[in-house]
């Protein structure tokens, strides 16, 4: 059974198919067709809905946090204990919501197919910032596609929605919503099942370990931005899932003197501030990671867990010397992230073992860390090549080097020959050229629709050259917009 608020209405669902997405639940079970299906793969934003959740401030006060996400990639079980707001909920007492009025008044809609998705992204933007600037508006809307209107009127609507904000029914009912969410907060492991499919929803790491032990064939579900595609794109049912998104311990970021410990189920949005404070380049990469909807639901653990050769965070984490804590039953082991990836989609994870935390060393003033993503589009696109460099240079000599790439091999991987060419050598263009040549020994990349093998190798070499130039001339800021 799962319980959640559909706007203000308590829903208790006993027997929904756990493979059902929130999009199909709204449209087919509840007869609410406002939320649209464009791509069913997280690319267009037509299905955007907003999730309200209880969140605790640093001073301990509880408040409501609203975030946009893609209903097409969200399984219904992940609604357990939360509030779901869809486009039908915005109109109140016969009046359009202020974000809807802004879309009308700024002529932000033509055929209207994308409009509910834009409206929901704007609603989340309005809820999260009183005076959103152009950058925040772009960020909030980068995951929504419109084929008719052009984006200028929609951006004008974003400005109007944020600057001429009026208190709405959600503000008026905030205390009531908080009380109702508190009342339905899960207190024990939940379960949603139908026929031979089930999704288990533990609340603690030890319950997760026990359940995974009992159901080793289960698939772990975090944000689902990857896993849900198995159902929506490949039509492969997932008979048993264990949802990790309600485990508070796995959504925590702890700050120690020398490291960050990030719970594997922490969303990429929640990782942003902590990682950016240590490594600004990590923040820039996260801003170019998919769309805001995907970052709101996708997790750091899921980005490692899917073992994709083109996942964005693993090359950065490997170059930083990150480790992961793997948990199986009551046994924990710590593994360097670079040793986790063994072969294409093959990892060192054992049966019933899961990633509990990611340990990221804090920045060290003597090390220069930079990261670069090369993709066909600036926003909402997956890397052709992702590079991360962390060098320690003293008196003009390279004392230590960690260089890692995504998109260059079957796994995210360190460039051993390149590092060997760098360590102990003077930090000069001649050394960099030798290290670039060594990259050809490290990698034999593949050609695919993202890039040819020649393009990938040349890009990797040019990114090392770019890193060298940037370190020599720190005022040059070229890395943000590196794309094909
Ligand atoms: C439109 C779109 C754009 C995208 N753009 C990018 C991009 O720019 N860069 C990028 O890197 N990725 C991108 N992705 C891929 C995906 O969003 C990320 O990999 C994301 O971090 C996955 O996290 P999740 O929580 O959604 O994982 P899920 O889908 O829940 O899980 C992914 C895999 O990891 C496993 N898993 C989850 N948690 C754990 C755990 N704690 N321990 C062990 N295994 C676990 C799951 O069982 C599953 O096999 C994109 C996806 C979409 C749909
Ligand atoms: S339908 Fe396109 S993102 Fe969900
Ligand atoms: S108004 Fe037609 S797709 Fe946006």
CSV table of C-alpha atoms and ligand atoms in Angstrom, one decimal, residues 23 36-47 70 72, ligand 2:
chain,number,residue,atom,x,y,z
A,23,UNK,CA,2.3,9.8,-16.2
A,36,UNK,CA,1.2,15.0,-21.7
A,37,UNK,CA,3.4,12.2,-23.1
A,38,UNK,CA,5.9,13.5,-25.7
A,39,UNK,CA,8.8,11.2,-25.6
A,40,UNK,CA,8.4,8.9,-22.6
A,41,UNK,CA,12.2,9.1,-22.1
A,42,UNK,CA,12.8,12.3,-20.1
A,43,UNK,CA,13.8,14.4,-23.1
A,44,UNK,CA,10.9,16.8,-23.8
A,45,UNK,CA,9.4,17.9,-20.5
A,46,UNK,CA,5.8,17.6,-21.7
A,47,UNK,CA,5.0,15.3,-18.7
A,70,UNK,CA,9.4,14.0,-15.4
A,72,UNK,CA,7.2,9.5,-17.6
B,2,LIG,S1,7.2,12.6,-22.0
B,2,LIG,FE1,8.9,13.6,-22.7
B,2,LIG,S2,10.0,14.0,-20.8
B,2,LIG,FE2,8.3,12.8,-20.2
